mmCIF file of C-alpha atoms in Angstrom:
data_model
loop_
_atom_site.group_PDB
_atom_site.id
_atom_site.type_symbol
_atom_site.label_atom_id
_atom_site.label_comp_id
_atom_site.label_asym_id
_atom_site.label_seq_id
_atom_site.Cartn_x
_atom_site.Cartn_y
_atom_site.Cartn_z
ATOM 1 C CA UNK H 1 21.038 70.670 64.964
ATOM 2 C CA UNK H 2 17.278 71.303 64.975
ATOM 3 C CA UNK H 3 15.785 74.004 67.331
ATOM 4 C CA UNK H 4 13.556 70.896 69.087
ATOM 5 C CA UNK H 5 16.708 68.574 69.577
ATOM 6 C CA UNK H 6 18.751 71.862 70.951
ATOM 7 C CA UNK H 7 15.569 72.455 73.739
ATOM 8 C CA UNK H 8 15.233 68.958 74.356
ATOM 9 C CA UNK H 9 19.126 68.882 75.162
ATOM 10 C CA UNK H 10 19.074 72.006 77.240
ATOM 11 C CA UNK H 11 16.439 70.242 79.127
ATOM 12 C CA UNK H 12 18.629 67.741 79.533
ATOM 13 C CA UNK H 13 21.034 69.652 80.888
ATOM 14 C CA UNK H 14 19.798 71.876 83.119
ATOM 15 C CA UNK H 15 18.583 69.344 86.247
ATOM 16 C CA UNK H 16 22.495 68.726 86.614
ATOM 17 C CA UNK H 17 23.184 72.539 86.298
ATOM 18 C CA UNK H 18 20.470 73.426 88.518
ATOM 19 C CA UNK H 19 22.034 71.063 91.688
ATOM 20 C CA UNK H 20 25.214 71.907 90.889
ATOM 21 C CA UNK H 21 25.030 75.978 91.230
ATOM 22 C CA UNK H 22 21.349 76.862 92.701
ATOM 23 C CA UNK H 23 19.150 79.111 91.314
ATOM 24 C CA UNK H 24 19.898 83.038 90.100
ATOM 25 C CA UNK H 25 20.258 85.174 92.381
ATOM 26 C CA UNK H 26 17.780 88.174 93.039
ATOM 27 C CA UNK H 27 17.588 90.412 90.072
ATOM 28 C CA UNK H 28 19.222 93.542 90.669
ATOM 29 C CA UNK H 29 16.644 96.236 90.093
ATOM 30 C CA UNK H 30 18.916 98.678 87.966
ATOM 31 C CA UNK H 31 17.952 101.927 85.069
ATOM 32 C CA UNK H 32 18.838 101.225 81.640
ATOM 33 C CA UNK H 33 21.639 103.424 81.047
ATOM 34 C CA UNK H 34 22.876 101.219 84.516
ATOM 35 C CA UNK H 35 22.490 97.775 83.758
ATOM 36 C CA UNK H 36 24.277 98.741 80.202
ATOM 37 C CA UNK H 37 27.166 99.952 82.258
ATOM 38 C CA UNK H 38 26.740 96.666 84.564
ATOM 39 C CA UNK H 39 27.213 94.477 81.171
ATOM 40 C CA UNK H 40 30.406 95.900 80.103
ATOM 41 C CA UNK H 41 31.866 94.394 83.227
ATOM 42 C CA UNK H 42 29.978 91.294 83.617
ATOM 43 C CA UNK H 43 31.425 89.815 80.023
ATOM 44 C CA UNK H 44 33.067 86.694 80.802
ATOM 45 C CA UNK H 45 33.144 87.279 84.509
ATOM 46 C CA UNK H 46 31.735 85.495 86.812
ATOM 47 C CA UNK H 47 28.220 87.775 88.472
ATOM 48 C CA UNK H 48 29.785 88.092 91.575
ATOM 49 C CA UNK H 49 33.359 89.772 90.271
ATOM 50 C CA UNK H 50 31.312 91.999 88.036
ATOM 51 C CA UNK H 51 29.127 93.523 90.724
ATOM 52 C CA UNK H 52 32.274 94.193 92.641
ATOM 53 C CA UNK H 53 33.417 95.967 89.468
ATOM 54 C CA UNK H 54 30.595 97.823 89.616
ATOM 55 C CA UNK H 55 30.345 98.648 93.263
ATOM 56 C CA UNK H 56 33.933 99.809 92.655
ATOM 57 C CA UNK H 57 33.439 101.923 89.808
ATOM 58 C CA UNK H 58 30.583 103.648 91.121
ATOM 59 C CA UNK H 59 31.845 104.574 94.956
ATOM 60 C CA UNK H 60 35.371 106.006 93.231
ATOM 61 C CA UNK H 61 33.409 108.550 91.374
ATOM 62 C CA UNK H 62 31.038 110.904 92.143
ATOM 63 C CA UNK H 63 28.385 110.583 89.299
ATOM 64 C CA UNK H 64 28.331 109.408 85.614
ATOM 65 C CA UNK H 65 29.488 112.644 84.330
ATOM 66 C CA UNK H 66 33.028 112.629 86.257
ATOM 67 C CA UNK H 67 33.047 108.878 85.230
ATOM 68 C CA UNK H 68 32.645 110.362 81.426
ATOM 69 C CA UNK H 69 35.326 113.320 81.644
ATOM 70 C CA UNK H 70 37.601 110.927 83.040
ATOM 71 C CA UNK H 71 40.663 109.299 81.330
ATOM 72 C CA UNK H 72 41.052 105.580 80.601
ATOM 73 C CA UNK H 73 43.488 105.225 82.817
ATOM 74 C CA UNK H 74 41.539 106.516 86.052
ATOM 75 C CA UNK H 75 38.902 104.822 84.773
ATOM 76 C CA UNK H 76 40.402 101.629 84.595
ATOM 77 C CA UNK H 77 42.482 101.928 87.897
ATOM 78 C CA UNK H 78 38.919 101.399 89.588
ATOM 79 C CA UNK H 79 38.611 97.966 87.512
ATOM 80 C CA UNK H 80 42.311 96.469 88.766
ATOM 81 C CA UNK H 81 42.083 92.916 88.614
ATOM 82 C CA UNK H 82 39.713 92.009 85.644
ATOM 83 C CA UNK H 83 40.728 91.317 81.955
ATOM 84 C CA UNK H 84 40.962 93.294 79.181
ATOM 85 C CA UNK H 85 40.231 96.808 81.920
ATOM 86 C CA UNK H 86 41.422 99.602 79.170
ATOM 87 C CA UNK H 87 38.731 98.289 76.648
ATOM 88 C CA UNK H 88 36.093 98.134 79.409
ATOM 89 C CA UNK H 89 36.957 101.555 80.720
ATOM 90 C CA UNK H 90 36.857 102.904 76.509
ATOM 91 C CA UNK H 91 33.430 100.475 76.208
ATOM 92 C CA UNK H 92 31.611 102.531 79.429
ATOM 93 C CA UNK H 93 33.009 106.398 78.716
ATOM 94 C CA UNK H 94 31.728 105.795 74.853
ATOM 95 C CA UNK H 95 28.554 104.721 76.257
ATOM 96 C CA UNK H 96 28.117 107.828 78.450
ATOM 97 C CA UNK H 97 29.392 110.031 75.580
ATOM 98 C CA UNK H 98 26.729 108.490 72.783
ATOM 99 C CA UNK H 99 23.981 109.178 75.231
ATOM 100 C CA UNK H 100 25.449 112.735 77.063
ATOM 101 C CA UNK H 101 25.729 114.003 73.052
ATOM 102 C CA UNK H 102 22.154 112.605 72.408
ATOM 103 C CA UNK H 103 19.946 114.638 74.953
ATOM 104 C CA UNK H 104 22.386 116.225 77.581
ATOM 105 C CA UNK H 105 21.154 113.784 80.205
ATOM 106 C CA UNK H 106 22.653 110.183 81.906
ATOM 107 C CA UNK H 107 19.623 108.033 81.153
ATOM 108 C CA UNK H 108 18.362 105.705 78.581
ATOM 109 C CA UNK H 109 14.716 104.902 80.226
ATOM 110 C CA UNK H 110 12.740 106.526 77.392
ATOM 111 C CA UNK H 111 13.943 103.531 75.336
ATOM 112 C CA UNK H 112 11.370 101.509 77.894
ATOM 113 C CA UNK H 113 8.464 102.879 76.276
ATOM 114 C CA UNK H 114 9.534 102.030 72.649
ATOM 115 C CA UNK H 115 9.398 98.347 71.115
ATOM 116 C CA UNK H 116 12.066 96.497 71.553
ATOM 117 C CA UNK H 117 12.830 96.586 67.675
ATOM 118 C CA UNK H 118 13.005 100.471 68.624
ATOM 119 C CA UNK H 119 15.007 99.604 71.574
ATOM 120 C CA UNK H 120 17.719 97.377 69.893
ATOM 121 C CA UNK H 121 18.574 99.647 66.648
ATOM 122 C CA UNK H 122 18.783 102.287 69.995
ATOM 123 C CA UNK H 123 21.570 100.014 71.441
ATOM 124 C CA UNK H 124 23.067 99.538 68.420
ATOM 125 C CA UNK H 125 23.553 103.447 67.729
ATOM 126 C CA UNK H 126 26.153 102.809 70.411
ATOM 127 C CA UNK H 127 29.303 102.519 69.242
ATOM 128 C CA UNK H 128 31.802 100.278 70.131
ATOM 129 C CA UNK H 129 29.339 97.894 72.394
ATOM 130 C CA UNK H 130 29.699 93.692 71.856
ATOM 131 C CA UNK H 131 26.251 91.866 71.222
ATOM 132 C CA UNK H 132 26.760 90.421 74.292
ATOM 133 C CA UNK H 133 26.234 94.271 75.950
ATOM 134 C CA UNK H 134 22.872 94.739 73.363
ATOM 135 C CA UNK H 135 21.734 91.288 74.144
ATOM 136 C CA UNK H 136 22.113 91.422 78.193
ATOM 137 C CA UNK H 137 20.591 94.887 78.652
ATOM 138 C CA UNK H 138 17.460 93.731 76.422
ATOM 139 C CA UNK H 139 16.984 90.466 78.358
ATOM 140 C CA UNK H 140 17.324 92.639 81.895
ATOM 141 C CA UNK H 141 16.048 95.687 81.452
ATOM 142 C CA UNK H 142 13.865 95.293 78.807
ATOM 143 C CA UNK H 143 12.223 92.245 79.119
ATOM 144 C CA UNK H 144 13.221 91.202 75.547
ATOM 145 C CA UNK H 145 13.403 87.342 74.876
ATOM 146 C CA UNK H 146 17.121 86.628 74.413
ATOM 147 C CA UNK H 147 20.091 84.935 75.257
ATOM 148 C CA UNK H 148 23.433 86.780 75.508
ATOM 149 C CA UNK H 149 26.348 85.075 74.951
ATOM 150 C CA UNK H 150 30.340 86.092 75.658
ATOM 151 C CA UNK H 151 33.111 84.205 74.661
ATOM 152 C CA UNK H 152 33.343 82.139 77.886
ATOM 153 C CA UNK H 153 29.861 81.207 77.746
ATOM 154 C CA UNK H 154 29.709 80.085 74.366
ATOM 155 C CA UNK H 155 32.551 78.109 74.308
ATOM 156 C CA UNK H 156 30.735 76.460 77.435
ATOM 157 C CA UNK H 157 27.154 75.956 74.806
ATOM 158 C CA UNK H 158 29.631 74.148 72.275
ATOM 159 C CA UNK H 159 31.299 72.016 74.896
ATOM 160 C CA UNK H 160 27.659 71.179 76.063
ATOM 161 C CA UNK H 161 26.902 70.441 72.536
ATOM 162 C CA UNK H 162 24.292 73.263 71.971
ATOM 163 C CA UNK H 163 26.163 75.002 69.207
ATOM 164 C CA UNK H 164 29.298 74.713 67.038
ATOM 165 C CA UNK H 165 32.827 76.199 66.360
ATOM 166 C CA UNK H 166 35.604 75.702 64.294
ATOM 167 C CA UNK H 167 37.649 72.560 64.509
ATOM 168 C CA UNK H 168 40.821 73.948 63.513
ATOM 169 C CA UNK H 169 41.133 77.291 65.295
ATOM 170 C CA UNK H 170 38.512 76.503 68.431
ATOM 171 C CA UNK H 171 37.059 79.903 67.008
ATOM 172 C CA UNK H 172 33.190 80.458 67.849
ATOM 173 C CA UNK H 173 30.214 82.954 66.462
ATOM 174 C CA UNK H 174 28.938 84.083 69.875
ATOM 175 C CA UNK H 175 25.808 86.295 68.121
ATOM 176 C CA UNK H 176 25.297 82.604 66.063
ATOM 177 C CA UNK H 177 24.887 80.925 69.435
ATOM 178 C CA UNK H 178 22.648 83.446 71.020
ATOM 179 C CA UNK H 179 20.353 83.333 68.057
ATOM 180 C CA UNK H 180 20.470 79.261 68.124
ATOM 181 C CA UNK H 181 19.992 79.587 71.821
ATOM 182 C CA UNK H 182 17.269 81.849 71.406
ATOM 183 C CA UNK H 183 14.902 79.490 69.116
ATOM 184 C CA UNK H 184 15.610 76.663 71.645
ATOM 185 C CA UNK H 185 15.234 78.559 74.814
ATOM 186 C CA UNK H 186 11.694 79.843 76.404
ATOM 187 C CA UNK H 187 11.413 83.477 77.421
ATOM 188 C CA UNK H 188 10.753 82.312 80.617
ATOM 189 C CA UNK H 189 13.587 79.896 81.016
ATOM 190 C CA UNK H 190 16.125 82.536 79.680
ATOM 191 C CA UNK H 191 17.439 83.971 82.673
ATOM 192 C CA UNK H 192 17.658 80.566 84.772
ATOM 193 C CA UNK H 193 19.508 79.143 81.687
ATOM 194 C CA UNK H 194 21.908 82.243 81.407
ATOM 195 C CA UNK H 195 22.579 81.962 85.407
ATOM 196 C CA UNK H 196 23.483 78.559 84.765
ATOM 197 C CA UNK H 197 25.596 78.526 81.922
ATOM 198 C CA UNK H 198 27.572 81.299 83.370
ATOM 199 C CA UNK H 199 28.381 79.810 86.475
ATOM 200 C CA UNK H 200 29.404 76.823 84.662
ATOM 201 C CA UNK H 201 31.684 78.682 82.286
ATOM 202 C CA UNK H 202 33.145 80.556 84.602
ATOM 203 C CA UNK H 203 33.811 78.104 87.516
ATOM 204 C CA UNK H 204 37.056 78.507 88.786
ATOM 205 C CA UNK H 205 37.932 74.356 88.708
ATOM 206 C CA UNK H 206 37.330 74.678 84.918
ATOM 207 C CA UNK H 207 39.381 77.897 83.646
ATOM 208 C CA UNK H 208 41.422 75.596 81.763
ATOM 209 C CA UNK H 209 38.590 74.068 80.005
ATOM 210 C CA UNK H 210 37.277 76.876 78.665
ATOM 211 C CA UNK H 211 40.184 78.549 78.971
ATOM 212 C CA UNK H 212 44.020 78.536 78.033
ATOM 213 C CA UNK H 213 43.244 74.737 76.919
ATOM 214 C CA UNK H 214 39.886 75.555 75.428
ATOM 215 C CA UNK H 215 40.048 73.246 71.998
ATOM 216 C CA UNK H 216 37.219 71.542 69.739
ATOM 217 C CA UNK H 217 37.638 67.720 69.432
ATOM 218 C CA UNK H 218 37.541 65.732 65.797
ATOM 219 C CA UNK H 219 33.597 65.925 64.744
ATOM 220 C CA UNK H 220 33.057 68.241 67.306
ATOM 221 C CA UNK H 221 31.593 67.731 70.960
ATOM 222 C CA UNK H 222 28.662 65.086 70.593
ATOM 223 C CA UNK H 223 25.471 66.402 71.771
ATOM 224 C CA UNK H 224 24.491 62.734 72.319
ATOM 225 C CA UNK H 225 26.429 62.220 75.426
ATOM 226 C CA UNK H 226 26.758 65.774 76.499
ATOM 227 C CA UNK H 227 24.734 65.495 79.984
ATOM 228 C CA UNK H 228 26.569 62.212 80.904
ATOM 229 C CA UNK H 229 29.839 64.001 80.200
ATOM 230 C CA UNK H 230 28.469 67.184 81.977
ATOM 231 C CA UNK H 231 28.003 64.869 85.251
ATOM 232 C CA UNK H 232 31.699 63.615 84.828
ATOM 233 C CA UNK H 233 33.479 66.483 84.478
ATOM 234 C CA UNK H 234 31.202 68.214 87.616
ATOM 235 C CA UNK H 235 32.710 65.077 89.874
ATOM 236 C CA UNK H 236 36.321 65.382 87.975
ATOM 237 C CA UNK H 237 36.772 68.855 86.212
ATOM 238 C CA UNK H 238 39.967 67.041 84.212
ATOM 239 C CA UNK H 239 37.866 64.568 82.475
ATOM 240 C CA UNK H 240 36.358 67.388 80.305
ATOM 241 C CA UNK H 241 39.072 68.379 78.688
ATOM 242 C CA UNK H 242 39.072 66.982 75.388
ATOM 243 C CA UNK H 243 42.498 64.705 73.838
ATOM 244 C CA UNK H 244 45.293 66.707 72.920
ATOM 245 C CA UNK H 245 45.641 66.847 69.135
ATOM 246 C CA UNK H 246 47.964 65.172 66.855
ATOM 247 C CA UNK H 247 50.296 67.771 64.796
ATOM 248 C CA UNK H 248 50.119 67.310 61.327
ATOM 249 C CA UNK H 249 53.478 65.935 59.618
ATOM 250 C CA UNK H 250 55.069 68.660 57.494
ATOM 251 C CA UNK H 251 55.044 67.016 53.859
ATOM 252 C CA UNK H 252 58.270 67.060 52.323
ATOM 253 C CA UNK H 253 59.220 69.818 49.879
ATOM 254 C CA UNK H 254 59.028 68.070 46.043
ATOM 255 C CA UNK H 255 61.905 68.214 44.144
ATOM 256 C CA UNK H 256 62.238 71.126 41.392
ATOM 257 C CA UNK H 257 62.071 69.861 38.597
ATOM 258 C CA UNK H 258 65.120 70.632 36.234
ATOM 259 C CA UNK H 259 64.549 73.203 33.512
ATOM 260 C CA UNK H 260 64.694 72.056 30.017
ATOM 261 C CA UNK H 261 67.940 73.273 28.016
ATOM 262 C CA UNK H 262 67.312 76.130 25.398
ATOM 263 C CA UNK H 263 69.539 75.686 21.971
ATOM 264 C CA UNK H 264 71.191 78.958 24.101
ATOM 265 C CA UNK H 265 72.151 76.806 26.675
ATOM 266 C CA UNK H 266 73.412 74.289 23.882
ATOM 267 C CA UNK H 267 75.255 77.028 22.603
ATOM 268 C CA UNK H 268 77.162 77.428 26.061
ATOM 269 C CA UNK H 269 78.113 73.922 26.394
ATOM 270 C CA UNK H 270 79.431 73.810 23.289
ATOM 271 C CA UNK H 271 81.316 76.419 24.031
ATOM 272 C CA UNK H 272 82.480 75.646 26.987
ATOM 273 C CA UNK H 273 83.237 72.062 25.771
ATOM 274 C CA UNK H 274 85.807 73.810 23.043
ATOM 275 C CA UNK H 275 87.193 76.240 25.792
ATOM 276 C CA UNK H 276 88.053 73.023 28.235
ATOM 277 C CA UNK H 277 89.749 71.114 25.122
ATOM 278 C CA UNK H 278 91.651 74.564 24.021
ATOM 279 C CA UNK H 279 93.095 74.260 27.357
ATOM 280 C CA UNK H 280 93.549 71.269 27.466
ATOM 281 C CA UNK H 281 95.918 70.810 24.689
ATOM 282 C CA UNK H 282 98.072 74.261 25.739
ATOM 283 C CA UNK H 283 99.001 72.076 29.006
ATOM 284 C CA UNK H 284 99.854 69.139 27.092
ATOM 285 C CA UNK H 285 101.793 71.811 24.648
ATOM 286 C CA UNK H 286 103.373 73.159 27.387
ATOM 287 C CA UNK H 287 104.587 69.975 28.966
ATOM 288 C CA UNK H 288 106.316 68.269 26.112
ATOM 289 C CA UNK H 289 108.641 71.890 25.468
ATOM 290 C CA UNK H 290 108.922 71.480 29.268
ATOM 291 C CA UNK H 291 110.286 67.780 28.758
ATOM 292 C CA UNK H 292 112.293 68.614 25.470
ATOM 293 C CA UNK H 293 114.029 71.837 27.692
ATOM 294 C CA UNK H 294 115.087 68.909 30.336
ATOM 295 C CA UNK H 295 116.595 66.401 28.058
ATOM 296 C CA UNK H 296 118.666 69.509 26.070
ATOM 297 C CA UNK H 297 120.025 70.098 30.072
ATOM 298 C CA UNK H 298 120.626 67.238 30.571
ATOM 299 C CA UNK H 299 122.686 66.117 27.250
ATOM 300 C CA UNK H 300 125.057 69.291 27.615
ATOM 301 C CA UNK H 301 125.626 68.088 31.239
ATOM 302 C CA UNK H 302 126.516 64.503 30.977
ATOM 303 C CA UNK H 303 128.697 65.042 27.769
ATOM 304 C CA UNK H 304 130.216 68.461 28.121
ATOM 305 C CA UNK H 305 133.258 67.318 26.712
ATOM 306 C CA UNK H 306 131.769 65.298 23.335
ATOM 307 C CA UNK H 307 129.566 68.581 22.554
ATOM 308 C CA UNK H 308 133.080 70.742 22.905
ATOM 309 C CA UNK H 309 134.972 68.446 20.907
ATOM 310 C CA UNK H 310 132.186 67.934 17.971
ATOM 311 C CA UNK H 311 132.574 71.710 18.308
ATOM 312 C CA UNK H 312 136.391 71.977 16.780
ATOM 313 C CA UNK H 313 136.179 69.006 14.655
ATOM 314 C CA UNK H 314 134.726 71.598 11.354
ATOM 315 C CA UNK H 315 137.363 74.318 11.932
ATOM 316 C CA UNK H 316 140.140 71.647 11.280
ATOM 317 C CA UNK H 317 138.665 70.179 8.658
ATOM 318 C CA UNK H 318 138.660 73.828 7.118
ATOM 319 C CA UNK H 319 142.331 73.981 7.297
ATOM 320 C CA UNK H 320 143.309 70.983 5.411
ATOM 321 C CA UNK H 321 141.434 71.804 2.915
ATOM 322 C CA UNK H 322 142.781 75.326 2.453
ATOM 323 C CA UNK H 323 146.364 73.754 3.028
ATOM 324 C CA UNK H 324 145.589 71.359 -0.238
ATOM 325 C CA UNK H 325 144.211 74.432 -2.231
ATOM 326 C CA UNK H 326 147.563 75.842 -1.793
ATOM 327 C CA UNK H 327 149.655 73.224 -2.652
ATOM 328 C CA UNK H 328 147.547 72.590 -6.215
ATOM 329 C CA UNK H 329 148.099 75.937 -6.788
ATOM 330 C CA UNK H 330 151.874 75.610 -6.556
ATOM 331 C CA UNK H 331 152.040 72.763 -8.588
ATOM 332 C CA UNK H 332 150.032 74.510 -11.369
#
């Protein structure tokens, strides 16, 4: 999208916006080093939990140095109720380390009299600080022209159809969207935009929608007929969300393909071929001695008596003839 169709649909926008949730409230009138702090608790909160945050974190200790030889844990115990309070506590004691190491002190004000160039690679040198912290602190307290962006609110610039995620994963580039918000944004306007776009984001009726159901349509959220859909989902906060999407069918795993025989394999089945046939003929071996042994059985069982007699029949025949050798002899 072009930087003059993004203004002219944040123009668009914003009358809806404006009835909706008022203008910003008074500026809070905060140091540097402060409205840093202040940051670290306002990402993707609504303002009015953060400054309760802050109000909280500030009455439980005495000054910024107990808050920075404190542990996490007491740290955080001052911060019960908002997300994600470990990382905030570790986000705010690194930030009054990096600047207690740099000149012994708890303030960042000399920052106000460099450029903000000078200023931002200053912010940077902090470590462990989102863009969003940078990017608020140099709109507030520096008077630098941008627009900081959290997760919450820039899922609420896609839905609005300022910017652009991912399709698949609902994933955004928040420091994307603040630069693309930045081109199409005035200086001036910047803070009245911001007000608004948080309030929408974070509206309780629409937690969901930017929320636990947060999604990105097919093609995206159409910039086209983002203020009439704005309008709708303000009167019915379920019309925003966007159609559930289809899952995918699982394709079906392909067939492997058979492996083509090697003359190795040949060799095998030949083999095994001549093994099955060996075998083969041992068990046809083996069952005619098996039917020979049975008829044997049975002949000597059925005729007992003819097998006997057979049996006496050549010793007889042995005595006549030695009786007739005899009697030749005699005669001779």
């Amino acid at each position: 999208m072009k930087a003059s169709d993004r203004q002219e649909l944040a123009k668009t926008i914003t009358p809806p916006l404006q009835k909706e949730y008022g203008p910003p409230p008074p500026e809070a009138d905060r140091p540097v080093l402060e409205t840093l702090i202040f940051s670290v608790l306002l990402e993707d909160l609504p303002l009015e939990t953060a400054e309760q945050a802050y109000e909280s974190l500030t009455t439980a200790f005495f000054d910024l140095n107990e808050i920075r030889v404190s542990t996490i844990a007491e740290i955080s115990a001052t911060l019960k109720g908002l997300p994600r309070p470990e990382l905030r506590a570790h986000r705010i004691r690194t930030v009054l380390q990096t600047v207690f190491e740099d000149g012994y002190t708890f303030t960042l004000e000399p920052i106000r009299k460099k450029t903000l160039e000078q200023a931002q690679k200053t912010l940077e040198g902090i470590r462990d600080l989102s863009t969003f912290s940078r990017q608020y602190t140099l709109q507030h307290a520096l008077s630098g022209h941008a627009v900081p962006v959290d997760g919450t609110t820039g899922r609420a610039a896609v839905w609005l159809g300022l910017a652009e995620g991912d399709e698949e994963t609902g994933g955004i580039d928040e420091e994307a969207i603040a630069d693309a918000l930045k081109s199409a944004i005035r200086k001036a306007d910047a803070p009245e935009f911001n007000h608004l776009l948080r309030a929408f984001a974070t509206d309780e009726r629409f937690k969901d929608l930017f929320g636990k159901k947060w999604s990105i349509p097919e093609g995206g959220y159409d910039p086209a007929d983002a203020a009439a859909r704005l309008k709708k989902t303000l009167a019915d906060p379920s019309a925003g969300l966007p159609p559930a999407k289809k899952k995918a069918a699982k394709p079906k795993a392909a067939a492997k393909p058979k492996a083509a025989k090697t003359p190795a394999d040949d060799a095998d089945d030949a083999d095994d071929a001549a093994k099955t046939s060996d075998a083969q003929g041992e068990e046809a071996k083996s069952a005619d001695a098996k039917s020979a042994d049975a008829k044997s059985a049975g002949t000597k069982t059925s005729g007992g008596k003819t097998a006997a007699k057979s049996s006496k029949s050549p010793a007889k025949a042995a005595k006549k003839s030695a009786k007739g050798a005899a009697k030749s002899s005699a005669k001779s």
